[in-house]
Amino acid sequence: MRTSLTNRTFVSELRVLWAFSKRELVVYMRYPLDIFFDLIMEPFYILDWMIIGMFYVGGLTSQNLLTIAGTGDFISYLFLGGVLMGFARGAVWSAANSLRTEMRQGTLESCWITPIIRFTIMTGRILLNFFWMIVFDLFTGTLVYVIFKPVWHFDWAALFLIFVLTMLSNYAFGLLMGGIVFVFKEVWSFRDIFTSVLWILSGTTFPVEMLPAWAQSISQFVPYYYSLRDFRAVVINGVVLPELTSDLTFLLLFAVASLAASYALFKRMERVALREGTLGLY
Amino acid sequence: MRPTSLSKRSPLSEIRAIFAGVSVDLKQMRVYLLNFIGTLFVPLLFLLTFYLTVTSLTGGDLSRFHQITGSYDILAYMLVGYVFTSYVNDALFSIGENLKGMMTYGVFESISMVPLSRVAFLLMWTLSSYMWTTIYTSMILVSVWLLFGFVLQGNLPLAAFVIVLSVVALYGFGFFYAGFAIQLKGTYKFSYFISMIFPILCGFSYSILVLPAQVQVISRVIPLTYSIDMLRVSILATFPLIPTELELLVLAVSALVFPYLGYRTYLRLERRARREGTLGRY
């Protein structure tokens, strides 16, 4: 039987979560230029894709995109893809990066023996990133709206549901990457491959119809494919919540299943690192 | 009185030290196996995304592209941009991130006391990165040849000369970053920001002629604009922005001036950090 001197409750875990977020915030604020760069980097990242579009198309509307995806407004198409997949990238990167930093600083092992649920520790690492991503994307969205004046529709209930369900999937991918970091340590290229494959299969910057049939079949099992499809349908085409029921149901099922599977894998990889005594190594 | 040293320094000893540093870097790359293998696939996935996005927007109609560049070969156009971006990123990230890593590991202070010239130090931190980029650039070219039957043509010696001049000029930026990293500690975001703004302003993925006239003024004072343009001229015979002799002259002057200025800046900033006693902090 495992005993503990501490009295763990839901409230104590919440306190830990708060402490983690506060700590991450303090570290982030320590490098004030980072906040400035993050704020302007997000618009630049999306702007680069938009200029590429304008260079090759020669205007703000693509006839080919209109034929394939039902909208020729590639500015909105690329922006919305970039926003949603920015969250996916953020979850995967923040989980991997924060664990790596702690390994390098030599504090991971001591952090890991504290009587806190692993779920809480990992959430503390991803949560603040979500918050900042929202701030940065709102800023970018405002810029895109002011500069290009696209026609956007806002069914807030639908957008909220898409966002929440996508975040749950992000969280699952973040957990999975955390487990991989435990075993393989330096994984930035794997992380990039992982996010690039998700990027391609979800149709972030192009419709998945551009992919061969076998790749399109795989796309059906990637949650972001549905998130992006619905996100664009709501904002660009004005689709409302009741029309999205089947996609949202799939997203919910995927979120639950992937969270359970990711947590199990995470625990397993953590056990491997603990057994081999490599938790504190980098 | 001149400082004395117990060690006997010679050009040969400096070269041995550089090779030792490179060998440490390569060993570290090999240790993180997943990362090592994954690095080979990241560029291919990026190029694939790029290609599919452009094709989905244009639908194969490259008249606009041809009108601006004088070429129909978008794959080569992208490839040249990507290869060049890799070298630029090396200059931006390798020195700054190496320094930051050593500060985090807590070894920078002791390393900076070894009797080795600063030039050797700075070369050591970038050389392995450039070597690796050259290796995987060759692998990308082989992969593209296998997948698409694409062979790099044009004036290849001139292209190689342009890359060499650009890399030497970029070393200047790298030296500057090293000093910047010692002063500000966290340079990753700054490097990341620069690695995003340069492709936009210098037109790594498109011609700068697509940018607004005011932005083009800024683009035209950055030598990297001429590096990428000259590369395209030599490989794809695209229309140059200015006469090619002038472009080469700009690159040659940059290759002479930037490393000198960057090195002086680095020495100045390192001296300041020593005086303030912040060399070992991160």
Coordinates of C-alpha atoms in Angstrom, one line a residue:
Chain A
M1 CA 0.0 0.0 0.0
R2 CA 1.3 3.4 -0.9
T3 CA 1.2 6.0 1.8
S4 CA 1.8 9.7 1.8
L5 CA 2.3 12.3 4.5
T6 CA 0.5 14.9 2.3
N7 CA -3.2 15.2 2.2
R8 CA -4.1 15.5 -1.5
T9 CA -7.4 17.0 -2.5
F10 CA -8.8 18.5 -5.6
V11 CA -8.2 22.0 -4.2
S12 CA -4.6 21.2 -3.4
E13 CA -4.1 20.1 -7.0
L14 CA -5.7 23.3 -8.2
R15 CA -3.3 25.2 -5.9
V16 CA -0.4 23.4 -7.5
L17 CA -1.7 24.3 -11.0
W18 CA -1.9 27.9 -10.0
A19 CA 1.6 27.7 -8.5
F20 CA 2.9 26.2 -11.8
S21 CA 1.3 28.8 -13.9
K22 CA 2.6 31.5 -11.7
R23 CA 6.1 30.1 -11.9
E24 CA 5.9 29.8 -15.7
L25 CA 4.7 33.4 -15.9
V26 CA 7.5 34.6 -13.7
V27 CA 10.1 32.9 -15.9
Y28 CA 8.4 34.2 -19.1
M29 CA 8.3 37.8 -17.7
R30 CA 12.0 37.5 -16.8
Y31 CA 12.7 37.7 -20.6
P32 CA 10.5 40.7 -21.4
L33 CA 11.6 40.8 -25.1
D34 CA 10.2 37.3 -25.5
I35 CA 6.6 38.6 -25.0
F36 CA 7.1 41.3 -27.5
F37 CA 8.6 38.9 -30.1
D38 CA 5.9 36.3 -29.5
L39 CA 3.2 38.9 -30.0
I40 CA 4.6 40.0 -33.4
M41 CA 5.8 36.6 -34.5
E42 CA 2.4 35.0 -34.7
P43 CA 1.1 37.6 -37.3
F44 CA 4.4 37.3 -39.2
Y45 CA 4.1 33.5 -39.4
I46 CA 0.7 33.8 -41.0
L47 CA 1.6 36.8 -43.1
D48 CA 4.4 34.8 -44.7
W49 CA 1.9 32.2 -46.0
M50 CA -0.5 35.0 -47.1
I51 CA 2.2 36.8 -49.2
I52 CA 3.1 33.4 -50.7
G53 CA -0.5 33.0 -51.7
M54 CA -0.6 36.6 -53.2
F55 CA 2.6 36.0 -55.0
Y56 CA 1.4 32.9 -56.8
V57 CA -2.2 33.8 -57.3
G58 CA -1.9 37.5 -58.0
G59 CA -4.9 38.7 -55.9
L60 CA -6.9 37.9 -52.8
T61 CA -9.1 35.2 -54.3
S62 CA -8.1 31.8 -55.6
Q63 CA -10.4 30.2 -58.2
N64 CA -8.9 26.8 -57.7
L65 CA -9.4 26.9 -53.9
L66 CA -13.0 28.0 -54.6
T67 CA -13.6 24.9 -56.7
I68 CA -12.0 22.5 -54.2
A69 CA -12.9 24.0 -50.8
G70 CA -16.0 26.1 -51.5
T71 CA -14.2 29.4 -50.7
G72 CA -11.8 31.5 -52.7
D73 CA -10.8 33.7 -49.8
F74 CA -7.4 32.2 -49.2
I75 CA -6.5 34.9 -46.7
S76 CA -9.2 33.7 -44.2
Y77 CA -8.5 30.0 -45.2
L78 CA -4.8 30.3 -44.3
F79 CA -5.4 32.4 -41.2
L80 CA -7.9 30.1 -39.7
G81 CA -5.7 27.1 -40.4
G82 CA -2.7 28.8 -38.9
V83 CA -4.7 29.8 -35.7
L84 CA -6.1 26.3 -34.9
M85 CA -2.9 24.5 -35.7
G86 CA -1.0 27.1 -33.8
F87 CA -2.7 25.7 -30.7
A88 CA -1.8 22.1 -31.6
R89 CA 1.8 23.1 -32.2
G90 CA 1.9 25.1 -28.9
A91 CA 0.6 22.2 -26.9
V92 CA 3.1 19.7 -28.3
W93 CA 6.0 22.2 -28.1
S94 CA 5.3 23.5 -24.6
A95 CA 5.1 20.0 -23.1
A96 CA 8.3 18.9 -24.8
N97 CA 10.2 22.2 -24.2
S98 CA 9.3 22.7 -20.6
L99 CA 10.4 19.1 -19.7
R100 CA 13.6 19.5 -21.6
T101 CA 14.4 22.8 -19.9
E102 CA 13.9 21.2 -16.5
M103 CA 16.1 18.2 -17.5
R104 CA 18.9 20.6 -18.5
Q105 CA 18.5 22.7 -15.4
G106 CA 18.7 19.5 -13.3
T107 CA 15.4 20.1 -11.5
L108 CA 13.1 17.5 -13.2
E109 CA 13.9 14.7 -10.8
S110 CA 13.2 16.7 -7.7
C111 CA 10.1 18.1 -9.2
W112 CA 8.9 14.6 -10.1
I113 CA 9.1 13.2 -6.6
T114 CA 6.7 15.8 -5.2
P115 CA 3.3 14.2 -4.2
I116 CA 1.4 15.7 -7.2
I117 CA -0.6 13.9 -9.8
R118 CA 1.3 13.7 -13.1
F119 CA -1.8 15.1 -14.9
T120 CA -1.6 18.3 -12.8
I121 CA 2.2 18.7 -13.5
M122 CA 1.7 18.4 -17.2
T123 CA -1.4 20.6 -17.2
G124 CA 0.6 23.3 -15.5
R125 CA 3.1 23.3 -18.3
I126 CA 0.5 23.5 -21.1
L127 CA -2.1 25.8 -19.6
L128 CA -0.2 29.0 -19.7
N129 CA 0.7 28.4 -23.3
F130 CA -3.0 28.1 -24.2
F131 CA -3.6 31.5 -22.6
W132 CA -0.8 33.2 -24.5
M133 CA -1.9 31.6 -27.7
I134 CA -5.4 33.1 -27.3
V135 CA -3.9 36.5 -26.7
F136 CA -1.6 36.3 -29.7
D137 CA -4.2 35.0 -32.0
L138 CA -6.7 37.6 -31.0
F139 CA -4.1 40.2 -31.9
T140 CA -3.3 38.5 -35.2
G141 CA -7.0 38.1 -36.0
T142 CA -7.6 41.8 -35.4
L143 CA -4.7 42.7 -37.7
V144 CA -6.0 40.4 -40.5
Y145 CA -9.5 41.8 -40.1
V146 CA -8.4 45.4 -40.2
I147 CA -6.0 44.9 -43.2
F148 CA -7.9 42.5 -45.4
K149 CA -11.5 43.2 -44.3
P150 CA -12.7 39.6 -44.8
V151 CA -16.4 38.6 -44.3
W152 CA -16.4 36.5 -41.1
H153 CA -19.4 34.9 -39.2
F154 CA -19.4 34.2 -35.5
D155 CA -21.6 31.4 -34.1
W156 CA -20.0 31.7 -30.6
A157 CA -21.5 28.5 -29.3
A158 CA -20.2 26.5 -32.2
L159 CA -16.8 28.2 -32.0
F160 CA -16.6 27.6 -28.3
L161 CA -17.4 23.9 -28.7
I162 CA -14.9 23.4 -31.5
F163 CA -12.3 25.2 -29.5
V164 CA -12.8 23.2 -26.3
L165 CA -12.9 19.8 -28.1
T166 CA -9.8 20.7 -30.1
M167 CA -8.0 21.7 -26.9
L168 CA -8.7 18.3 -25.4
S169 CA -7.1 16.6 -28.4
N170 CA -4.1 19.1 -28.1
Y171 CA -3.8 18.1 -24.5
A172 CA -3.6 14.4 -25.4
F173 CA -0.9 15.1 -28.0
G174 CA 1.0 17.3 -25.5
L175 CA 0.9 14.4 -22.9
L176 CA 2.2 12.0 -25.6
M177 CA 5.1 14.3 -26.5
G178 CA 5.9 14.6 -22.7
G179 CA 6.2 10.8 -22.5
I180 CA 8.5 10.7 -25.6
V181 CA 10.7 13.4 -24.1
F182 CA 11.2 11.2 -21.0
V183 CA 12.6 8.3 -23.0
F184 CA 14.4 10.0 -25.9
K185 CA 15.3 13.4 -24.3
E186 CA 16.0 15.6 -27.4
V187 CA 13.1 15.3 -29.7
W188 CA 12.8 18.6 -31.6
S189 CA 13.0 17.0 -35.0
F190 CA 10.5 14.3 -34.1
R191 CA 8.3 17.0 -32.7
D192 CA 8.5 18.9 -36.0
I193 CA 7.8 15.8 -38.0
F194 CA 4.8 15.0 -35.8
T195 CA 3.3 18.5 -36.1
S196 CA 4.1 18.6 -39.8
V197 CA 2.3 15.4 -40.5
L198 CA -0.7 16.6 -38.5
W199 CA -0.5 19.9 -40.4
I200 CA -0.6 18.0 -43.8
L201 CA -3.2 15.5 -42.9
S202 CA -5.5 18.2 -41.4
G203 CA -5.4 20.4 -44.4
T204 CA -4.0 23.4 -42.6
T205 CA -2.9 25.4 -45.6
F206 CA -4.5 23.4 -48.4
P207 CA -7.6 21.2 -48.8
V208 CA -7.0 17.6 -48.0
E209 CA -8.5 16.8 -51.4
M210 CA -5.0 17.7 -52.7
L211 CA -3.7 14.5 -51.0
P212 CA -3.8 11.0 -52.6
A213 CA -6.8 8.8 -51.7
W214 CA -4.9 6.8 -49.1
A215 CA -3.7 9.9 -47.2
Q216 CA -7.2 11.3 -47.3
S217 CA -8.4 8.1 -45.6
I218 CA -5.9 8.7 -42.8
S219 CA -7.1 12.3 -42.5
Q220 CA -10.5 11.0 -41.4
F221 CA -8.8 9.8 -38.1
V222 CA -7.1 13.1 -37.4
P223 CA -9.2 15.3 -35.1
Y224 CA -7.8 18.6 -36.5
Y225 CA -9.3 17.6 -39.9
Y226 CA -12.8 18.0 -38.4
S227 CA -11.8 21.0 -36.2
L228 CA -10.5 22.9 -39.2
R229 CA -13.3 21.9 -41.5
D230 CA -15.9 23.1 -38.9
F231 CA -13.9 26.2 -37.9
R232 CA -13.7 27.3 -41.5
A233 CA -17.3 26.4 -42.2
V234 CA -18.5 28.5 -39.3
V235 CA -16.3 31.6 -39.8
I236 CA -16.1 31.7 -43.6
N237 CA -19.4 30.1 -44.8
G238 CA -21.6 31.0 -41.8
V239 CA -22.6 27.4 -40.9
V240 CA -24.3 27.1 -37.5
L241 CA -24.0 24.6 -34.6
P242 CA -26.8 22.1 -35.4
E243 CA -25.1 21.4 -38.8
L244 CA -21.9 20.3 -37.1
T245 CA -23.3 17.7 -34.7
S246 CA -21.7 14.6 -36.3
D247 CA -18.3 16.2 -36.5
L248 CA -18.4 17.5 -33.0
T249 CA -19.5 14.0 -31.7
F250 CA -16.5 12.5 -33.4
L251 CA -14.2 15.2 -31.9
L252 CA -15.6 14.4 -28.4
L253 CA -15.1 10.6 -28.9
F254 CA -11.6 11.2 -30.2
A255 CA -10.7 13.5 -27.3
V256 CA -11.9 11.0 -24.7
A257 CA -10.1 8.1 -26.3
S258 CA -6.9 9.9 -27.1
L259 CA -6.7 11.4 -23.6
A260 CA -7.0 7.9 -22.0
A261 CA -4.5 6.4 -24.5
S262 CA -2.0 9.3 -24.2
Y263 CA -2.1 9.2 -20.4
A264 CA -1.5 5.4 -20.4
L265 CA 1.4 5.8 -22.8
F266 CA 2.8 8.8 -20.8
K267 CA 2.8 6.7 -17.6
R268 CA 4.4 3.8 -19.4
M269 CA 7.2 5.9 -20.8
E270 CA 7.7 7.6 -17.4
R271 CA 8.0 4.1 -15.8
V272 CA 10.7 3.2 -18.4
A273 CA 12.7 6.4 -17.5
L274 CA 12.2 5.7 -13.8
R275 CA 13.3 2.1 -14.1
E276 CA 16.3 2.9 -16.1
G277 CA 17.2 5.8 -13.8
T278 CA 17.4 8.3 -16.7
L279 CA 14.8 10.8 -15.5
G280 CA 17.3 13.3 -14.4
L281 CA 19.6 12.8 -17.4
Y282 CA 19.5 15.0 -20.4
Chain B
M1 CA 52.4 43.8 -19.1
R2 CA 51.1 41.3 -21.5
P3 CA 49.0 38.4 -20.0
T4 CA 51.0 35.1 -20.0
S5 CA 49.6 31.7 -20.4
L6 CA 50.9 28.2 -19.5
S7 CA 49.5 26.8 -22.8
K8 CA 51.3 27.0 -26.1
R9 CA 48.9 28.4 -28.6
S10 CA 49.5 28.1 -32.3
P11 CA 47.2 28.1 -35.4
L12 CA 47.4 24.3 -35.3
S13 CA 46.2 24.1 -31.7
E14 CA 43.3 26.4 -32.6
I15 CA 42.3 24.1 -35.5
R16 CA 42.6 21.1 -33.2
A17 CA 40.3 22.8 -30.7
I18 CA 37.8 23.6 -33.4
F19 CA 37.8 20.0 -34.5
A20 CA 37.3 18.8 -30.9
G21 CA 34.3 21.1 -30.6
V22 CA 32.8 19.9 -33.8
S23 CA 33.4 16.3 -32.7
V24 CA 31.6 17.0 -29.4
D25 CA 28.6 18.4 -31.3
L26 CA 28.5 15.5 -33.7
K27 CA 28.6 13.1 -30.7
Q28 CA 25.7 14.9 -29.1
M29 CA 23.7 14.6 -32.3
R30 CA 24.3 10.9 -32.4
V31 CA 23.3 10.4 -28.8
Y32 CA 19.8 11.8 -29.5
L33 CA 19.1 9.1 -32.1
L34 CA 15.4 10.0 -32.7
N35 CA 16.3 13.6 -33.2
F36 CA 19.2 12.7 -35.5
I37 CA 17.1 10.5 -37.9
G38 CA 14.1 12.9 -37.7
T39 CA 16.2 15.8 -39.0
L40 CA 16.3 14.2 -42.4
F41 CA 12.5 14.2 -42.8
V42 CA 11.6 17.7 -41.6
P43 CA 12.7 19.5 -44.8
L44 CA 10.8 17.1 -47.0
L45 CA 7.6 17.5 -45.1
F46 CA 8.0 21.3 -45.2
L47 CA 8.6 21.3 -49.0
L48 CA 5.6 19.0 -49.5
T49 CA 3.3 21.3 -47.5
F50 CA 4.6 24.3 -49.5
Y51 CA 4.2 22.5 -52.8
L52 CA 0.6 21.4 -52.0
T53 CA -0.4 24.8 -50.8
V54 CA 0.9 26.6 -53.9
T55 CA -0.7 24.0 -56.2
S56 CA -4.1 24.2 -54.4
L57 CA -4.0 28.0 -54.8
T58 CA -2.9 28.2 -58.4
G59 CA -4.4 25.0 -59.8
G60 CA -1.3 24.7 -62.0
D61 CA -1.7 28.1 -63.6
L62 CA 1.8 29.6 -63.2
S63 CA 1.4 32.5 -65.5
R64 CA 1.6 35.1 -62.7
F65 CA 4.7 33.3 -61.4
H66 CA 6.3 33.3 -64.8
Q67 CA 5.5 36.9 -65.4
I68 CA 7.4 38.0 -62.3
T69 CA 10.3 35.5 -62.3
G70 CA 10.7 34.4 -65.9
S71 CA 10.6 30.8 -64.8
Y72 CA 7.9 28.0 -64.6
D73 CA 9.9 25.8 -62.2
I74 CA 8.2 26.3 -58.8
L75 CA 9.8 23.2 -57.3
A76 CA 13.3 24.6 -57.9
Y77 CA 12.2 28.0 -56.8
M78 CA 11.0 26.6 -53.5
L79 CA 14.0 24.4 -53.1
V80 CA 16.5 27.2 -53.5
G81 CA 14.5 29.3 -51.0
Y82 CA 14.5 26.4 -48.5
V83 CA 18.2 25.6 -48.8
F84 CA 19.1 29.2 -48.3
T85 CA 16.7 29.5 -45.3
S86 CA 18.5 26.5 -43.7
Y87 CA 21.9 28.3 -43.9
V88 CA 20.5 31.5 -42.6
N89 CA 18.9 29.7 -39.7
D90 CA 22.2 28.1 -38.9
A91 CA 23.8 31.5 -38.5
L92 CA 20.9 32.8 -36.5
F93 CA 20.5 29.9 -34.1
S94 CA 23.7 27.9 -33.8
I95 CA 25.9 30.4 -31.9
G96 CA 23.2 31.9 -29.7
E97 CA 21.6 28.6 -28.8
N98 CA 25.0 27.0 -28.1
L99 CA 25.8 29.8 -25.7
K100 CA 22.5 29.7 -24.1
G101 CA 22.8 25.9 -23.7
M102 CA 26.2 26.2 -22.0
M103 CA 24.8 28.9 -19.7
T104 CA 21.9 26.6 -18.7
Y105 CA 24.2 23.6 -18.2
G106 CA 26.4 25.9 -16.0
V107 CA 29.6 25.3 -18.0
F108 CA 30.0 28.6 -19.9
E109 CA 32.0 30.4 -17.3
S110 CA 34.6 27.6 -17.1
I111 CA 34.7 27.1 -20.9
S112 CA 35.3 30.8 -21.5
M113 CA 38.4 30.6 -19.4
V114 CA 40.2 28.1 -21.6
P115 CA 43.2 29.6 -23.5
L116 CA 41.5 29.7 -26.9
S117 CA 40.9 32.6 -29.2
R118 CA 37.4 33.8 -29.4
V119 CA 37.4 33.3 -33.2
A120 CA 38.1 29.6 -32.7
F121 CA 35.2 29.5 -30.1
L122 CA 32.8 31.1 -32.4
L123 CA 33.7 29.0 -35.4
M124 CA 33.5 25.8 -33.3
W125 CA 29.9 26.6 -32.3
T126 CA 28.7 26.9 -35.9
L127 CA 30.9 24.7 -38.0
S128 CA 29.1 21.4 -37.1
S129 CA 25.8 23.0 -37.8
Y130 CA 26.9 24.2 -41.2
M131 CA 28.4 20.8 -42.0
W132 CA 25.1 19.1 -41.0
T133 CA 23.1 21.5 -43.1
T134 CA 25.3 20.8 -46.1
I135 CA 24.8 17.1 -45.6
Y136 CA 21.1 17.2 -45.3
T137 CA 20.8 19.7 -48.2
S138 CA 22.5 17.1 -50.4
M139 CA 20.1 14.5 -49.1
I140 CA 17.2 16.7 -49.9
L141 CA 18.5 17.2 -53.4
V142 CA 18.9 13.4 -53.8
S143 CA 15.3 12.8 -52.4
V144 CA 13.8 15.4 -54.8
W145 CA 15.7 13.8 -57.6
L146 CA 14.3 10.4 -56.7
L147 CA 10.8 11.6 -56.1
F148 CA 10.3 14.1 -58.8
G149 CA 13.2 13.5 -61.2
F150 CA 14.4 17.0 -60.4
V151 CA 18.1 17.8 -61.0
L152 CA 19.6 21.1 -59.9
Q153 CA 20.9 22.9 -63.1
G154 CA 22.3 26.3 -64.1
N155 CA 25.5 27.9 -63.1
L156 CA 26.3 25.7 -60.0
P157 CA 29.8 27.1 -59.3
L158 CA 28.3 30.6 -59.2
A159 CA 25.6 29.3 -56.9
A160 CA 28.2 27.7 -54.6
F161 CA 30.2 31.0 -54.6
V162 CA 27.0 33.0 -53.6
I163 CA 26.3 30.6 -50.7
V164 CA 29.9 30.9 -49.5
L165 CA 29.8 34.7 -49.6
S166 CA 26.4 34.7 -47.8
V167 CA 27.6 32.2 -45.1
V168 CA 30.7 34.4 -44.4
A169 CA 28.5 37.5 -44.1
L170 CA 26.0 35.6 -41.9
Y171 CA 28.9 34.7 -39.6
G172 CA 28.9 38.4 -38.8
F173 CA 25.2 38.1 -37.7
G174 CA 26.2 35.0 -35.7
F175 CA 28.9 36.8 -33.8
F176 CA 26.6 39.7 -33.0
Y177 CA 24.0 37.2 -31.7
A178 CA 26.7 35.6 -29.5
G179 CA 27.3 38.9 -27.8
F180 CA 23.6 39.5 -27.6
A181 CA 23.0 36.1 -26.0
I182 CA 25.6 36.8 -23.3
Q183 CA 23.9 40.1 -22.5
L184 CA 20.3 39.2 -22.7
K185 CA 20.6 35.5 -21.9
G186 CA 17.4 34.4 -23.8
T187 CA 18.0 34.9 -27.5
Y188 CA 15.8 32.1 -28.9
K189 CA 12.8 34.2 -29.4
F190 CA 14.8 37.0 -30.9
S191 CA 16.5 34.6 -33.3
Y192 CA 13.1 33.1 -34.1
F193 CA 11.7 36.5 -34.8
I194 CA 14.6 37.4 -37.1
S195 CA 14.4 34.0 -38.8
M196 CA 10.8 35.0 -39.7
I197 CA 11.2 38.6 -40.6
F198 CA 14.2 37.9 -43.0
P199 CA 12.2 35.5 -45.2
I200 CA 9.4 38.0 -45.4
L201 CA 11.5 41.0 -46.1
C202 CA 14.1 39.3 -48.3
G203 CA 11.6 37.1 -50.2
F204 CA 12.9 33.7 -49.5
S205 CA 9.7 32.1 -50.8
Y206 CA 8.7 34.8 -53.3
S207 CA 10.0 37.7 -55.2
I208 CA 10.1 41.0 -53.1
L209 CA 8.4 42.6 -56.1
V210 CA 5.1 41.4 -54.6
L211 CA 5.7 43.4 -51.4
P212 CA 4.4 47.0 -51.0
A213 CA 6.8 49.6 -52.4
Q214 CA 7.6 51.0 -48.9
V215 CA 8.5 47.5 -47.6
Q216 CA 10.6 46.9 -50.8
V217 CA 12.8 49.9 -49.7
I218 CA 13.7 48.0 -46.5
S219 CA 14.2 44.7 -48.5
R220 CA 16.6 46.4 -50.8
V221 CA 19.0 47.5 -48.1
I222 CA 19.3 44.0 -46.6
P223 CA 22.1 42.1 -48.4
L224 CA 20.3 38.7 -47.9
T225 CA 17.8 39.9 -50.5
Y226 CA 20.6 39.9 -53.1
S227 CA 21.9 36.5 -51.9
I228 CA 18.7 34.7 -52.5
D229 CA 18.1 36.6 -55.7
M230 CA 21.6 35.8 -57.0
L231 CA 21.1 32.1 -56.2
R232 CA 17.9 32.1 -58.2
V233 CA 19.5 33.9 -61.1
S234 CA 22.4 31.4 -61.1
I235 CA 20.2 28.3 -60.8
L236 CA 17.0 29.2 -62.5
A237 CA 18.0 32.1 -64.7
T238 CA 15.3 34.3 -63.2
F239 CA 15.1 38.1 -63.7
P240 CA 17.6 39.8 -61.3
L241 CA 16.5 42.6 -59.1
I242 CA 19.5 44.7 -60.0
P243 CA 22.4 44.0 -62.4
T244 CA 24.2 40.7 -61.3
E245 CA 27.6 42.4 -61.0
L246 CA 26.2 44.8 -58.5
E247 CA 24.5 42.0 -56.5
L248 CA 27.8 40.2 -56.3
L249 CA 29.6 43.4 -55.2
V250 CA 27.0 43.9 -52.4
L251 CA 27.6 40.3 -51.2
A252 CA 31.4 40.6 -51.3
V253 CA 31.3 43.8 -49.3
S254 CA 29.0 42.2 -46.8
A255 CA 31.3 39.2 -46.5
L256 CA 34.1 41.5 -45.6
V257 CA 32.3 44.0 -43.3
F258 CA 29.8 42.0 -41.3
P259 CA 32.2 39.4 -39.7
Y260 CA 34.5 42.2 -38.6
L261 CA 31.7 44.3 -37.1
G262 CA 30.0 41.2 -35.5
Y263 CA 33.3 40.1 -33.9
R264 CA 34.0 43.6 -32.5
T265 CA 30.5 43.7 -31.1
Y266 CA 30.9 40.3 -29.5
L267 CA 34.2 41.2 -27.8
R268 CA 32.6 44.4 -26.5
L269 CA 29.5 42.6 -25.1
E270 CA 31.5 39.8 -23.6
R271 CA 33.8 42.2 -21.8
R272 CA 30.8 44.0 -20.4
A273 CA 29.4 40.7 -19.1
R274 CA 32.7 39.9 -17.5
R275 CA 32.8 43.3 -15.8
E276 CA 29.3 42.8 -14.5
G277 CA 30.0 39.3 -13.4
T278 CA 27.0 37.9 -15.3
L279 CA 28.8 35.5 -17.6
G280 CA 27.6 32.3 -15.8
R281 CA 24.0 33.4 -15.4
Y282 CA 21.1 32.4 -17.5

